[in-house]
Short mmCIF file of C-alpha atoms and ligand atoms in Angstrom, two decimals:
data_model
loop_
_atom_site.label_atom_id
_atom_site.label_comp_id
_atom_site.label_asym_id
_atom_site.label_seq_id
_atom_site.Cartn_x
_atom_site.Cartn_y
_atom_site.Cartn_z
CA MET A 400 70.97 177.59 -1.89
CA THR A 401 72.53 180.66 -2.31
CA ARG A 402 72.21 183.23 0.51
CA LEU A 403 71.59 186.50 -1.73
CA LEU A 404 67.89 186.96 -2.23
CA LEU A 405 67.84 190.38 -4.25
CA LYS A 406 70.06 192.26 -5.87
CA VAL A 407 69.23 195.89 -7.09
CA GLN A 408 71.98 197.25 -9.81
CA ASP A 409 71.57 200.80 -10.85
CA LEU A 410 68.49 201.08 -10.65
CA SER A 411 66.54 204.61 -12.26
CA VAL A 412 63.62 205.71 -12.32
CA ALA A 413 61.97 208.84 -13.77
CA TYR A 414 58.77 210.49 -14.10
CA PHE A 415 57.99 212.31 -17.26
CA ILE A 416 55.80 215.11 -17.12
CA HIS A 417 55.14 217.93 -19.51
CA LYS A 418 57.95 216.87 -21.41
CA GLN A 419 60.07 217.13 -18.38
CA GLU A 420 62.01 214.14 -16.70
CA ILE A 421 62.03 214.22 -13.13
CA VAL A 422 64.05 211.81 -11.76
CA ALA A 423 62.85 209.92 -8.58
CA LEU A 424 65.57 206.92 -8.59
CA LYS A 425 69.20 207.44 -9.53
CA ASP A 426 71.55 204.57 -9.78
CA VAL A 427 70.47 202.86 -7.00
CA SER A 428 72.09 199.43 -5.78
CA PHE A 429 72.01 197.24 -3.05
CA GLU A 430 71.60 193.23 -2.29
CA ILE A 431 69.54 191.52 0.97
CA GLU A 432 70.37 188.14 1.75
CA ARG A 433 67.62 185.74 2.60
CA GLY A 434 66.15 186.31 6.14
CA GLU A 435 67.60 189.43 6.62
CA ILE A 436 65.93 192.39 7.52
CA LEU A 437 66.73 195.65 5.79
CA GLY A 438 65.58 199.32 6.49
CA ILE A 439 65.19 201.91 4.20
CA ILE A 440 65.34 205.34 5.57
CA GLY A 441 64.57 208.70 4.15
CA GLU A 442 62.53 211.54 4.42
CA SER A 443 59.39 211.87 2.57
CA GLY A 444 60.00 212.18 -1.47
CA SER A 445 63.69 210.61 -1.12
CA GLY A 446 62.21 207.77 -3.45
CA LYS A 447 61.80 204.90 -0.85
CA THR A 448 57.99 204.03 -2.20
CA THR A 449 59.19 204.27 -5.64
CA LEU A 450 61.72 201.86 -5.13
CA ALA A 451 59.41 199.51 -3.46
CA LYS A 452 56.78 199.98 -6.52
CA ALA A 453 59.98 199.15 -9.08
CA ILE A 454 60.57 195.91 -7.16
CA ILE A 455 57.09 194.85 -7.20
CA ARG A 456 56.67 196.33 -10.90
CA SER A 457 53.79 198.54 -10.43
CA ILE A 458 55.72 201.82 -11.44
CA LYS A 459 52.74 203.41 -13.55
CA PRO A 460 53.02 206.04 -16.16
CA PRO A 461 54.13 208.69 -16.57
CA GLY A 462 56.78 206.91 -14.57
CA LYS A 463 59.41 204.64 -16.15
CA ILE A 464 62.14 202.64 -15.08
CA THR A 465 65.10 204.04 -17.16
CA LYS A 466 67.70 201.76 -16.11
CA GLY A 467 68.78 199.08 -14.12
CA LYS A 468 68.37 195.32 -13.02
CA ILE A 469 66.53 193.88 -10.23
CA LEU A 470 67.69 190.03 -9.51
CA TYR A 471 65.90 187.70 -7.40
CA GLU A 472 67.58 184.68 -7.10
CA GLY A 473 69.63 185.79 -10.20
CA GLU A 474 66.62 186.46 -12.31
CA ASP A 475 66.23 189.84 -13.49
CA ILE A 476 62.51 190.37 -12.78
CA LEU A 477 62.20 193.30 -14.77
CA SER A 478 62.54 191.54 -18.11
CA VAL A 479 60.13 188.68 -17.16
CA ASP A 480 56.79 189.10 -18.86
CA ILE A 481 54.41 190.82 -16.56
CA LYS A 482 51.52 188.10 -16.59
CA ARG A 483 54.41 185.54 -15.58
CA PHE A 484 55.73 187.91 -12.68
CA LYS A 485 52.13 188.60 -11.38
CA ARG A 486 51.60 184.74 -11.39
CA GLU A 487 55.04 183.38 -10.07
CA TYR A 488 56.51 186.31 -8.23
CA LEU A 489 53.70 188.60 -6.97
CA TRP A 490 52.10 187.58 -3.43
CA LYS A 491 53.77 183.92 -3.84
CA LYS A 492 57.41 185.48 -3.83
CA ILE A 493 57.20 188.95 -2.94
CA SER A 494 54.79 190.62 -1.01
CA TYR A 495 54.10 194.12 -0.75
CA VAL A 496 52.34 195.99 2.33
CA PRO A 497 51.54 199.69 1.13
CA GLN A 498 51.80 202.95 3.08
CA ALA A 499 48.33 203.80 4.73
CA SER A 500 47.13 200.21 3.91
CA GLN A 501 44.72 200.10 6.97
CA ASN A 502 42.39 202.24 4.62
CA SER A 503 42.98 199.55 1.85
CA LEU A 504 40.41 197.29 3.36
CA ASN A 505 37.19 197.40 1.71
CA GLY A 506 34.56 198.49 4.29
CA VAL A 507 31.86 196.39 3.11
CA MET A 508 33.63 193.03 2.69
CA ARG A 509 34.45 190.93 5.73
CA ILE A 510 38.20 190.40 6.52
CA ILE A 511 37.92 186.64 5.33
CA ASP A 512 36.59 188.00 2.21
CA HIS A 513 39.82 189.87 1.59
CA PHE A 514 41.74 186.50 1.69
CA TYR A 515 39.24 184.59 -0.51
CA ASP A 516 39.97 187.50 -3.35
CA THR A 517 43.65 187.24 -2.92
CA ALA A 518 43.75 183.65 -3.16
CA ILE A 519 41.37 182.96 -5.58
CA SER A 520 43.21 185.53 -8.10
CA HIS A 521 46.12 183.18 -7.61
CA GLY A 522 44.58 179.99 -8.63
CA ILE A 523 43.73 178.80 -5.09
CA THR A 524 39.71 178.34 -5.01
CA ASP A 525 38.69 175.99 -2.59
CA ARG A 526 37.30 177.98 0.08
CA ASN A 527 38.35 175.42 2.83
CA THR A 528 41.90 175.48 2.20
CA ILE A 529 41.76 179.48 1.90
CA TYR A 530 39.96 179.44 5.23
CA ASP A 531 42.63 177.23 6.80
CA LYS A 532 45.55 179.38 5.74
CA ALA A 533 43.57 182.77 6.65
CA LYS A 534 43.47 181.38 10.13
CA GLU A 535 46.98 180.49 10.36
CA ALA A 536 47.95 183.60 9.07
CA VAL A 537 45.72 185.76 11.76
CA LYS A 538 47.44 183.25 14.26
CA MET A 539 50.58 184.27 13.29
CA VAL A 540 49.91 187.93 13.67
CA SER A 541 48.45 187.21 17.13
CA LEU A 542 44.62 187.70 16.26
CA ASP A 543 42.32 185.79 17.16
CA GLU A 544 40.07 183.30 14.58
CA ARG A 545 36.86 185.84 15.13
CA VAL A 546 38.34 188.35 13.42
CA LEU A 547 38.21 186.85 9.89
CA SER A 548 34.30 187.38 10.10
CA SER A 549 34.65 190.99 11.30
CA TYR A 550 34.23 194.26 9.21
CA PRO A 551 37.00 196.53 8.86
CA HIS A 552 35.46 199.21 10.90
CA GLU A 553 35.19 196.90 13.94
CA LEU A 554 38.91 196.85 14.15
CA SER A 555 41.36 199.21 15.75
CA GLY A 556 44.13 200.81 13.37
CA GLY A 557 46.85 198.17 14.94
CA MET A 558 44.52 195.33 14.21
CA LYS A 559 44.07 196.24 10.55
CA GLN A 560 47.70 196.81 10.25
CA ARG A 561 48.01 192.86 11.66
CA VAL A 562 45.30 191.70 8.99
CA LEU A 563 47.14 193.40 6.27
CA ILE A 564 50.60 191.71 7.45
CA ALA A 565 48.18 188.18 7.88
CA LEU A 566 47.44 188.80 4.42
CA SER A 567 50.91 189.41 2.99
CA LEU A 568 51.78 186.11 4.51
CA LEU A 569 48.95 184.11 2.45
CA LEU A 570 50.79 182.84 -0.07
CA ASP A 571 53.83 182.33 2.08
CA PRO A 572 55.99 184.71 0.18
CA GLU A 573 60.07 184.82 0.84
CA LEU A 574 60.32 188.53 0.90
CA ILE A 575 57.62 190.64 2.37
CA ILE A 576 58.23 194.67 1.64
CA LEU A 577 56.53 196.92 4.15
CA ASP A 578 56.07 200.64 3.45
CA GLU A 579 55.75 202.97 6.75
CA PRO A 580 54.05 199.78 8.67
CA THR A 581 53.90 202.09 12.01
CA SER A 582 52.79 205.42 10.46
CA ALA A 583 49.41 207.08 12.06
CA LEU A 584 49.90 204.08 15.13
CA ASP A 585 50.56 205.36 18.89
CA VAL A 586 53.96 204.46 20.00
CA ALA A 587 52.38 201.27 21.97
CA THR A 588 51.01 199.93 18.83
CA GLN A 589 54.03 201.01 16.90
CA LYS A 590 56.31 198.76 18.92
CA SER A 591 54.05 195.78 18.74
CA ILE A 592 53.61 195.83 15.04
CA LEU A 593 57.62 195.61 15.03
CA ASP A 594 58.18 192.84 17.27
CA LEU A 595 55.28 191.14 15.15
CA VAL A 596 57.72 191.93 12.05
CA MET A 597 60.49 190.22 13.84
CA LYS A 598 58.60 187.09 15.08
CA ILE A 599 57.74 186.41 11.43
CA ASN A 600 61.35 187.10 10.27
CA LYS A 601 62.57 184.74 12.97
CA GLU A 602 59.74 182.08 12.88
CA LEU A 603 59.02 181.86 9.38
CA GLY A 604 62.55 182.93 7.96
CA THR A 605 60.69 185.73 5.96
CA THR A 606 63.11 188.25 4.56
CA ILE A 607 61.93 191.82 5.20
CA ILE A 608 62.44 195.06 3.42
CA LEU A 609 61.02 197.92 5.76
CA ILE A 610 60.52 201.26 4.46
CA THR A 611 60.47 204.10 7.36
CA HIS A 612 61.20 207.80 7.57
CA ASP A 613 62.02 207.11 10.98
CA ILE A 614 65.71 205.94 11.98
CA GLY A 615 64.72 204.79 15.18
CA VAL A 616 62.43 202.11 13.91
CA ALA A 617 64.85 200.91 11.60
CA ASN A 618 67.60 201.06 14.21
CA TYR A 619 65.02 198.91 16.51
CA ILE A 620 64.41 195.96 13.80
CA ALA A 621 66.97 196.16 10.74
CA LYS A 622 70.21 194.26 10.47
CA LYS A 623 71.41 196.60 7.37
CA MET A 624 70.29 200.24 6.50
CA LEU A 625 70.06 201.78 3.18
CA VAL A 626 69.86 205.54 3.63
CA LEU A 627 68.17 207.39 0.63
CA TYR A 628 68.08 211.19 -0.09
CA ALA A 629 66.88 212.75 -3.25
CA GLY A 630 66.53 208.93 -5.27
CA GLN A 631 70.05 208.00 -4.31
CA VAL A 632 71.96 205.80 -2.09
CA MET A 633 73.77 208.24 0.87
CA GLU A 634 74.91 205.53 2.89
CA PHE A 635 74.43 201.65 2.92
CA GLY A 636 75.66 199.08 5.43
CA ASN A 637 75.42 197.29 8.88
CA THR A 638 72.72 199.08 11.25
CA GLU A 639 75.13 198.87 14.35
CA GLU A 640 77.76 200.57 12.62
CA ILE A 641 76.32 203.19 11.23
CA MET A 642 74.23 203.71 14.22
CA ASN A 643 77.37 204.41 16.55
CA ASN A 644 79.34 206.14 13.92
CA PRO A 645 77.09 207.69 11.08
CA LEU A 646 79.61 208.80 8.24
CA HIS A 647 77.38 210.78 5.70
CA PRO A 648 76.40 214.10 6.91
CA TYR A 649 72.57 213.36 6.00
CA THR A 650 72.90 210.25 8.19
CA GLN A 651 74.25 212.14 11.10
CA GLY A 652 71.54 214.51 10.75
CA LEU A 653 68.63 212.03 10.47
CA ILE A 654 70.18 210.53 14.09
CA ASN A 655 70.86 213.73 15.84
CA SER A 656 67.17 214.64 14.85
CA VAL A 657 65.28 211.78 16.24
CA PRO A 658 63.84 211.54 19.80
CA SER A 659 64.59 208.96 22.00
CA ILE A 660 63.75 208.16 25.57
CA TYR A 661 67.71 208.36 26.24
CA LYS A 662 68.24 211.83 24.37
CA ASP A 663 67.84 215.11 26.08
CA VAL A 664 64.97 216.94 23.81
CA SER A 665 67.03 220.19 23.93
CA LYS A 666 69.62 218.57 22.21
CA LEU A 667 67.83 217.53 19.27
CA LYS A 668 69.09 219.19 15.97
CA PRO A 669 66.83 219.38 13.07
CA ILE A 670 68.60 219.11 9.86
CA SER A 671 68.46 222.45 8.39
CA GLU A 672 66.58 223.30 5.17
CA GLY A 673 67.39 223.27 1.65
CA GLU A 674 66.34 222.75 -2.08
CA ILE A 675 67.60 220.11 -3.98
CA PRO A 676 69.99 221.35 -6.22
CA LEU A 677 70.24 221.11 -9.87
CA LYS A 678 73.99 220.02 -9.73
CA GLY A 679 76.41 218.94 -7.53
CA CYS A 680 75.99 216.89 -4.35
CA PRO A 681 72.16 216.47 -4.09
CA PHE A 682 72.52 217.18 -0.32
CA HIS A 683 74.93 220.03 -0.71
CA THR A 684 72.39 223.17 0.20
CA ARG A 685 71.90 221.54 3.53
CA CYS A 686 75.51 220.32 4.57
CA SER A 687 77.73 221.98 6.90
CA TYR A 688 80.53 220.33 5.52
CA VAL A 689 79.70 221.59 2.11
CA SER A 690 82.70 222.70 -0.11
CA GLU A 691 83.25 223.98 -3.70
CA ILE A 692 83.75 220.78 -5.53
CA CYS A 693 80.32 219.52 -3.70
CA LYS A 694 78.45 222.74 -5.62
CA MET A 695 80.04 221.58 -8.75
CA GLU A 696 80.26 217.82 -9.01
CA GLU A 697 78.18 214.87 -7.95
CA PRO A 698 79.96 212.47 -5.55
CA GLY A 699 80.05 208.60 -6.30
CA LEU A 700 79.67 205.99 -3.84
CA TYR A 701 82.95 205.35 -2.08
CA THR A 702 83.86 202.57 0.30
CA ALA A 703 84.53 203.65 3.66
CA ASN A 704 85.16 200.96 6.82
CA THR A 705 82.55 198.37 5.65
CA ARG A 706 79.75 200.87 4.18
CA LEU A 707 79.26 202.76 1.12
CA VAL A 708 78.67 206.57 1.28
CA ARG A 709 77.89 209.28 -1.10
CA CYS A 710 80.24 211.72 -0.22
CA PHE A 711 83.50 213.30 -1.10
CA LEU A 712 84.72 213.44 2.41
CA TYR A 713 85.42 209.55 1.82
CA ASP A 714 86.67 209.69 -1.63
CA LYS A 715 90.26 208.44 -1.08
CA ALA A 716 91.42 209.50 -4.47
CA ARG A 717 90.83 213.26 -3.13
CA LYS A 718 92.82 214.21 -0.11
CA ASN A 719 91.40 217.90 -0.09
CA ILE A 720 88.15 218.57 -1.41
CA SER A 721 88.18 222.29 -0.94
FE1 LIG B 1196 78.53 217.43 2.32
FE2 LIG B 1196 80.12 217.60 0.40
FE3 LIG B 1196 79.64 215.36 1.51
FE4 LIG B 1196 77.79 216.39 -0.18
S1 LIG B 1196 79.67 215.77 -0.83
S2 LIG B 1196 77.47 215.25 1.84
S3 LIG B 1196 78.12 218.06 0.14
S4 LIG B 1196 80.48 217.35 2.51
#
Protein backbone atom coordinates (compact mmCIF):
# COMPACT_ATOMS: atom_id res chain seq x y z
CA MET A 1 0.00 0.00 0.00
CA THR A 2 1.36 3.42 -0.95
CA ARG A 3 2.12 5.72 1.95
CA LEU A 4 0.90 8.78 0.07
CA LEU A 5 -2.68 9.47 1.14
CA LEU A 6 -3.56 12.96 -0.08
CA LYS A 7 -1.96 15.10 -2.75
CA VAL A 8 -3.26 18.60 -3.43
CA GLN A 9 -2.09 20.01 -6.76
CA ASP A 10 -2.29 23.65 -7.85
CA LEU A 11 -5.57 24.20 -6.01
CA SER A 12 -7.18 27.60 -6.56
CA VAL A 13 -10.46 28.85 -5.07
CA ALA A 14 -12.14 32.19 -5.73
CA TYR A 15 -15.26 33.98 -4.54
CA PHE A 16 -17.25 35.83 -7.18
CA ILE A 17 -18.93 38.81 -5.56
CA HIS A 18 -20.52 41.68 -7.51
CA LYS A 19 -18.74 40.52 -10.69
CA GLN A 20 -15.41 40.70 -8.87
CA GLU A 21 -13.16 37.68 -8.45
CA ILE A 22 -11.65 37.48 -4.96
CA VAL A 23 -8.93 34.87 -4.85
CA ALA A 24 -9.02 32.83 -1.62
CA LEU A 25 -6.48 30.14 -2.57
CA LYS A 26 -3.91 30.28 -5.32
CA ASP A 27 -1.98 27.29 -6.69
CA VAL A 28 -1.79 25.50 -3.36
CA SER A 29 0.14 22.22 -3.53
CA PHE A 30 1.18 19.83 -0.78
CA GLU A 31 0.98 16.17 0.11
CA ILE A 32 0.49 14.09 3.21
CA GLU A 33 1.44 10.51 3.89
CA ARG A 34 -0.60 7.99 5.84
CA GLY A 35 -0.27 8.37 9.59
CA GLU A 36 1.29 11.86 9.43
CA ILE A 37 0.16 14.98 11.26
CA LEU A 38 0.28 18.10 9.11
CA GLY A 39 -0.16 21.55 10.65
CA ILE A 40 -1.64 24.27 8.43
CA ILE A 41 -0.74 27.66 9.85
CA GLY A 42 -1.73 31.19 9.02
CA GLU A 43 -3.48 34.27 10.30
CA SER A 44 -7.20 34.70 9.88
CA GLY A 45 -8.08 35.19 6.20
CA SER A 46 -5.06 33.22 4.98
CA GLY A 47 -7.25 30.55 3.34
CA LYS A 48 -6.90 27.73 5.90
CA THR A 49 -10.60 26.99 6.29
CA THR A 50 -11.22 27.43 2.56
CA LEU A 51 -8.58 24.76 1.96
CA ALA A 52 -10.29 22.37 4.41
CA LYS A 53 -13.67 23.03 2.81
CA ALA A 54 -12.24 22.40 -0.66
CA ILE A 55 -10.95 19.00 0.51
CA ILE A 56 -14.39 18.01 1.79
CA ARG A 57 -16.08 19.57 -1.25
CA SER A 58 -18.13 22.06 0.69
CA ILE A 59 -17.17 25.29 -1.07
CA LYS A 60 -20.54 26.93 -1.68
CA PRO A 61 -21.43 29.70 -4.18
CA PRO A 62 -20.30 32.43 -4.58
CA GLY A 63 -17.14 30.40 -3.94
CA LYS A 64 -15.78 28.10 -6.62
CA ILE A 65 -12.80 25.82 -7.12
CA THR A 66 -11.26 27.35 -10.23
CA LYS A 67 -8.27 25.08 -10.72
CA GLY A 68 -6.40 22.07 -9.44
CA LYS A 69 -6.74 18.51 -8.26
CA ILE A 70 -7.14 16.80 -4.91
CA LEU A 71 -5.88 13.25 -5.24
CA TYR A 72 -6.97 10.83 -2.51
CA GLU A 73 -5.10 7.57 -2.93
CA GLY A 74 -4.60 8.65 -6.52
CA GLU A 75 -8.28 9.44 -7.30
CA ASP A 76 -9.13 13.07 -8.03
CA ILE A 77 -11.96 13.59 -5.55
CA LEU A 78 -12.94 16.86 -7.23
CA SER A 79 -14.08 14.91 -10.28
CA VAL A 80 -16.01 12.27 -8.30
CA ASP A 81 -19.81 12.56 -8.54
CA ILE A 82 -20.87 14.54 -5.42
CA LYS A 83 -23.36 11.85 -4.29
CA ARG A 84 -20.64 9.22 -4.51
CA PHE A 85 -18.23 11.55 -2.68
CA LYS A 86 -20.69 11.97 0.20
CA ARG A 87 -21.43 8.25 0.31
CA GLU A 88 -17.90 6.87 -0.04
CA TYR A 89 -15.54 9.56 1.19
CA LEU A 90 -17.18 11.92 3.67
CA TRP A 91 -17.02 10.62 7.26
CA LYS A 92 -15.92 7.17 6.04
CA LYS A 93 -12.52 8.27 4.71
CA ILE A 94 -12.34 11.97 5.53
CA SER A 95 -13.91 13.57 8.61
CA TYR A 96 -13.99 17.29 9.29
CA VAL A 97 -14.39 18.98 12.66
CA PRO A 98 -15.18 22.62 11.85
CA GLN A 99 -14.03 25.70 13.68
CA ALA A 100 -16.11 26.70 16.74
CA SER A 101 -17.88 23.39 16.34
CA GLN A 102 -18.63 23.15 20.04
CA ASN A 103 -21.59 25.39 19.25
CA SER A 104 -22.71 23.09 16.43
CA LEU A 105 -24.07 20.47 18.84
CA ASN A 106 -27.86 20.69 18.89
CA GLY A 107 -28.87 21.86 22.35
CA VAL A 108 -32.14 19.90 22.41
CA MET A 109 -30.55 16.58 21.39
CA ARG A 110 -28.71 14.22 23.68
CA ILE A 111 -25.14 13.44 22.62
CA ILE A 112 -26.05 9.91 21.53
CA ASP A 113 -28.69 11.32 19.15
CA HIS A 114 -25.90 13.14 17.26
CA PHE A 115 -24.21 9.76 16.76
CA TYR A 116 -27.50 8.13 15.65
CA ASP A 117 -28.15 10.93 13.12
CA THR A 118 -24.68 10.74 11.61
CA ALA A 119 -24.63 6.93 11.36
CA ILE A 120 -28.17 6.65 10.00
CA SER A 121 -27.40 9.22 7.28
CA HIS A 122 -24.57 6.89 6.21
CA GLY A 123 -26.71 3.77 6.04
CA ILE A 124 -26.03 2.27 9.47
CA THR A 125 -29.49 1.77 10.95
CA ASP A 126 -29.01 -0.71 13.78
CA ARG A 127 -29.15 1.39 16.95
CA ASN A 128 -27.29 -1.18 19.06
CA THR A 129 -24.40 -1.17 16.58
CA ILE A 130 -24.37 2.63 16.57
CA TYR A 131 -24.47 2.76 20.38
CA ASP A 132 -21.54 0.33 20.64
CA LYS A 133 -19.49 2.38 18.16
CA ALA A 134 -20.36 5.63 19.98
CA LYS A 135 -19.32 4.02 23.29
CA GLU A 136 -16.00 2.98 21.75
CA ALA A 137 -15.46 6.48 20.28
CA VAL A 138 -16.14 8.35 23.54
CA LYS A 139 -13.86 5.93 25.36
CA MET A 140 -11.13 6.75 22.81
CA VAL A 141 -11.44 10.44 23.71
CA SER A 142 -11.29 9.62 27.43
CA LEU A 143 -14.94 10.40 28.21
CA ASP A 144 -17.25 8.28 30.30
CA GLU A 145 -20.08 6.42 28.53
CA ARG A 146 -22.57 8.45 30.60
CA VAL A 147 -21.77 11.47 28.44
CA LEU A 148 -23.86 9.87 25.68
CA SER A 149 -27.07 10.49 27.61
CA SER A 150 -26.14 14.11 28.42
CA TYR A 151 -27.27 17.28 26.69
CA PRO A 152 -24.60 19.67 25.31
CA HIS A 153 -25.28 22.35 27.96
CA GLU A 154 -24.28 19.84 30.65
CA LEU A 155 -20.74 19.58 29.23
CA SER A 156 -17.71 21.91 29.48
CA GLY A 157 -16.10 23.38 26.34
CA GLY A 158 -13.32 20.79 26.48
CA MET A 159 -15.82 17.92 26.84
CA LYS A 160 -17.84 19.19 23.87
CA GLN A 161 -14.66 19.32 21.76
CA ARG A 162 -13.91 15.72 22.79
CA VAL A 163 -17.46 14.68 21.85
CA LEU A 164 -17.03 16.24 18.40
CA ILE A 165 -13.72 14.46 17.90
CA ALA A 166 -15.41 11.20 19.00
CA LEU A 167 -18.20 11.88 16.49
CA SER A 168 -15.61 12.38 13.74
CA LEU A 169 -14.20 8.92 14.60
CA LEU A 170 -17.59 7.19 14.31
CA LEU A 171 -17.12 5.74 10.83
CA ASP A 172 -13.39 5.00 11.25
CA PRO A 173 -12.00 7.66 8.85
CA GLU A 174 -8.43 7.50 7.59
CA LEU A 175 -8.04 11.29 7.65
CA ILE A 176 -9.43 13.83 10.12
CA ILE A 177 -9.27 17.55 9.46
CA LEU A 178 -9.50 19.58 12.66
CA ASP A 179 -10.12 23.29 12.19
CA GLU A 180 -8.81 25.33 15.16
CA PRO A 181 -9.72 22.59 17.68
CA THR A 182 -8.13 24.46 20.58
CA SER A 183 -9.55 27.95 20.07
CA ALA A 184 -11.72 29.30 22.91
CA LEU A 185 -10.26 26.74 25.34
CA ASP A 186 -8.06 27.46 28.33
CA VAL A 187 -4.37 26.52 28.08
CA ALA A 188 -4.62 23.30 30.13
CA THR A 189 -7.61 22.09 28.09
CA GLN A 190 -5.81 23.01 24.83
CA LYS A 191 -2.92 20.76 25.79
CA SER A 192 -5.22 17.89 26.73
CA ILE A 193 -7.01 18.16 23.34
CA LEU A 194 -3.67 18.15 21.48
CA ASP A 195 -2.51 15.14 23.51
CA LEU A 196 -5.76 13.43 22.59
CA VAL A 197 -5.23 14.13 18.87
CA MET A 198 -1.73 12.64 19.14
CA LYS A 199 -3.17 9.55 20.88
CA ILE A 200 -5.69 9.05 18.06
CA ASN A 201 -2.89 9.41 15.51
CA LYS A 202 -0.68 6.93 17.33
CA GLU A 203 -3.19 4.32 18.41
CA LEU A 204 -5.54 4.33 15.42
CA GLY A 205 -3.00 5.40 12.78
CA THR A 206 -5.35 8.19 11.69
CA THR A 207 -3.81 10.84 9.45
CA ILE A 208 -4.44 14.34 10.83
CA ILE A 209 -4.59 17.79 9.27
CA LEU A 210 -4.67 20.37 12.04
CA ILE A 211 -5.53 23.94 11.12
CA THR A 212 -4.38 26.65 13.50
CA HIS A 213 -3.35 30.30 13.69
CA ASP A 214 -0.91 29.34 16.47
CA ILE A 215 2.46 28.10 15.22
CA GLY A 216 3.18 26.87 18.78
CA VAL A 217 0.23 24.44 18.50
CA ALA A 218 1.52 23.09 15.18
CA ASN A 219 5.02 22.82 16.62
CA TYR A 220 3.68 20.74 19.52
CA ILE A 221 1.84 18.25 17.36
CA ALA A 222 2.76 18.26 13.68
CA LYS A 223 5.53 16.49 11.80
CA LYS A 224 5.15 18.80 8.82
CA MET A 225 3.99 22.40 8.47
CA LEU A 226 2.33 24.30 5.67
CA VAL A 227 2.43 28.07 6.17
CA LEU A 228 -0.29 29.95 4.29
CA TYR A 229 -0.52 33.68 3.64
CA ALA A 230 -3.04 35.42 1.38
CA GLY A 231 -4.14 32.03 0.04
CA GLN A 232 -0.65 30.98 -1.03
CA VAL A 233 1.89 28.55 0.38
CA MET A 234 4.76 30.52 1.89
CA GLU A 235 6.73 27.63 3.33
CA PHE A 236 6.24 23.86 3.47
CA GLY A 237 8.48 21.34 5.19
CA ASN A 238 9.51 19.46 8.28
CA THR A 239 8.31 21.14 11.51
CA GLU A 240 11.57 20.78 13.43
CA GLU A 241 13.59 22.26 10.59
CA ILE A 242 11.15 25.16 10.17
CA MET A 243 11.09 25.95 13.88
CA ASN A 244 14.91 25.79 14.16
CA ASN A 245 15.56 27.76 11.02
CA PRO A 246 12.50 29.45 9.48
CA LEU A 247 13.34 30.61 5.97
CA HIS A 248 10.38 32.69 4.84
CA PRO A 249 10.19 36.17 6.44
CA TYR A 250 6.52 35.53 7.28
CA THR A 251 7.33 32.27 9.09
CA GLN A 252 10.11 34.10 10.95
CA GLY A 253 7.55 36.74 11.97
CA LEU A 254 5.07 34.10 13.16
CA ILE A 255 7.69 32.41 15.32
CA ASN A 256 8.98 35.70 16.76
CA SER A 257 5.49 36.82 17.69
CA VAL A 258 4.45 33.66 19.55
CA PRO A 259 4.62 33.78 23.34
CA SER A 260 6.35 30.84 24.97
CA ILE A 261 7.19 29.88 28.52
CA TYR A 262 10.86 29.91 27.46
CA LYS A 263 10.75 33.33 25.79
CA ASP A 264 11.13 36.72 27.43
CA VAL A 265 7.79 38.39 26.63
CA SER A 266 9.56 41.75 26.10
CA LYS A 267 11.41 40.14 23.15
CA LEU A 268 8.21 39.23 21.30
CA LYS A 269 7.97 41.06 17.99
CA PRO A 270 4.59 41.42 16.31
CA ILE A 271 4.61 41.16 12.51
CA SER A 272 4.26 44.64 11.08
CA GLU A 273 0.90 45.62 9.66
CA GLY A 274 0.27 45.94 5.94
CA GLU A 275 -2.41 45.43 3.30
CA ILE A 276 -2.20 42.60 0.81
CA PRO A 277 -0.94 44.33 -2.35
CA LEU A 278 -2.46 43.99 -5.80
CA LYS A 279 0.80 42.90 -7.36
CA GLY A 280 4.18 41.51 -6.46
CA CYS A 281 4.90 39.31 -3.46
CA PRO A 282 1.74 39.16 -1.30
CA PHE A 283 3.87 39.77 1.82
CA HIS A 284 5.92 42.69 0.50
CA THR A 285 4.04 45.41 2.40
CA ARG A 286 5.00 43.73 5.69
CA CYS A 287 8.42 42.36 4.87
CA SER A 288 11.65 43.88 6.19
CA TYR A 289 13.67 42.26 3.36
CA VAL A 290 11.52 43.77 0.60
CA SER A 291 13.32 44.86 -2.58
CA GLU A 292 12.17 46.41 -5.85
CA ILE A 293 11.46 43.13 -7.59
CA CYS A 294 9.24 42.01 -4.68
CA LYS A 295 6.93 44.95 -5.46
CA MET A 296 6.72 44.12 -9.15
CA GLU A 297 6.75 40.32 -9.51
CA GLU A 298 5.29 37.36 -7.67
CA PRO A 299 7.89 34.93 -6.35
CA GLY A 300 7.59 31.26 -7.23
CA LEU A 301 8.01 28.34 -4.82
CA TYR A 302 11.73 27.61 -4.59
CA THR A 303 13.44 24.61 -3.08
CA ALA A 304 15.72 25.52 -0.18
CA ASN A 305 17.29 22.82 1.97
CA THR A 306 14.49 20.23 2.12
CA ARG A 307 11.76 22.84 1.97
CA LEU A 308 9.62 24.84 -0.40
CA VAL A 309 9.74 28.60 0.15
CA ARG A 310 7.90 31.33 -1.76
CA CYS A 311 10.44 34.14 -1.56
CA PHE A 312 12.92 35.66 -4.01
CA LEU A 313 15.66 35.31 -1.36
CA TYR A 314 15.73 31.60 -2.22
CA ASP A 315 15.55 31.92 -6.00
CA LYS A 316 18.94 30.51 -6.97
CA ALA A 317 18.56 31.91 -10.46
CA ARG A 318 18.67 35.44 -9.01
CA LYS A 319 21.88 36.11 -7.18
CA ASN A 320 20.89 39.73 -6.49
CA ILE A 321 17.25 40.53 -5.99
CA SER A 322 17.54 44.29 -5.64
FE1 LIG B 1 10.01 39.57 1.45
FE2 LIG B 1 10.59 39.81 -1.13
FE3 LIG B 1 10.69 37.45 0.03
FE4 LIG B 1 8.35 38.61 -0.42
S1 LIG B 1 9.80 37.90 -1.96
S2 LIG B 1 8.96 37.59 1.43
S3 LIG B 1 8.88 40.74 -0.05
S4 LIG B 1 12.01 39.22 0.46
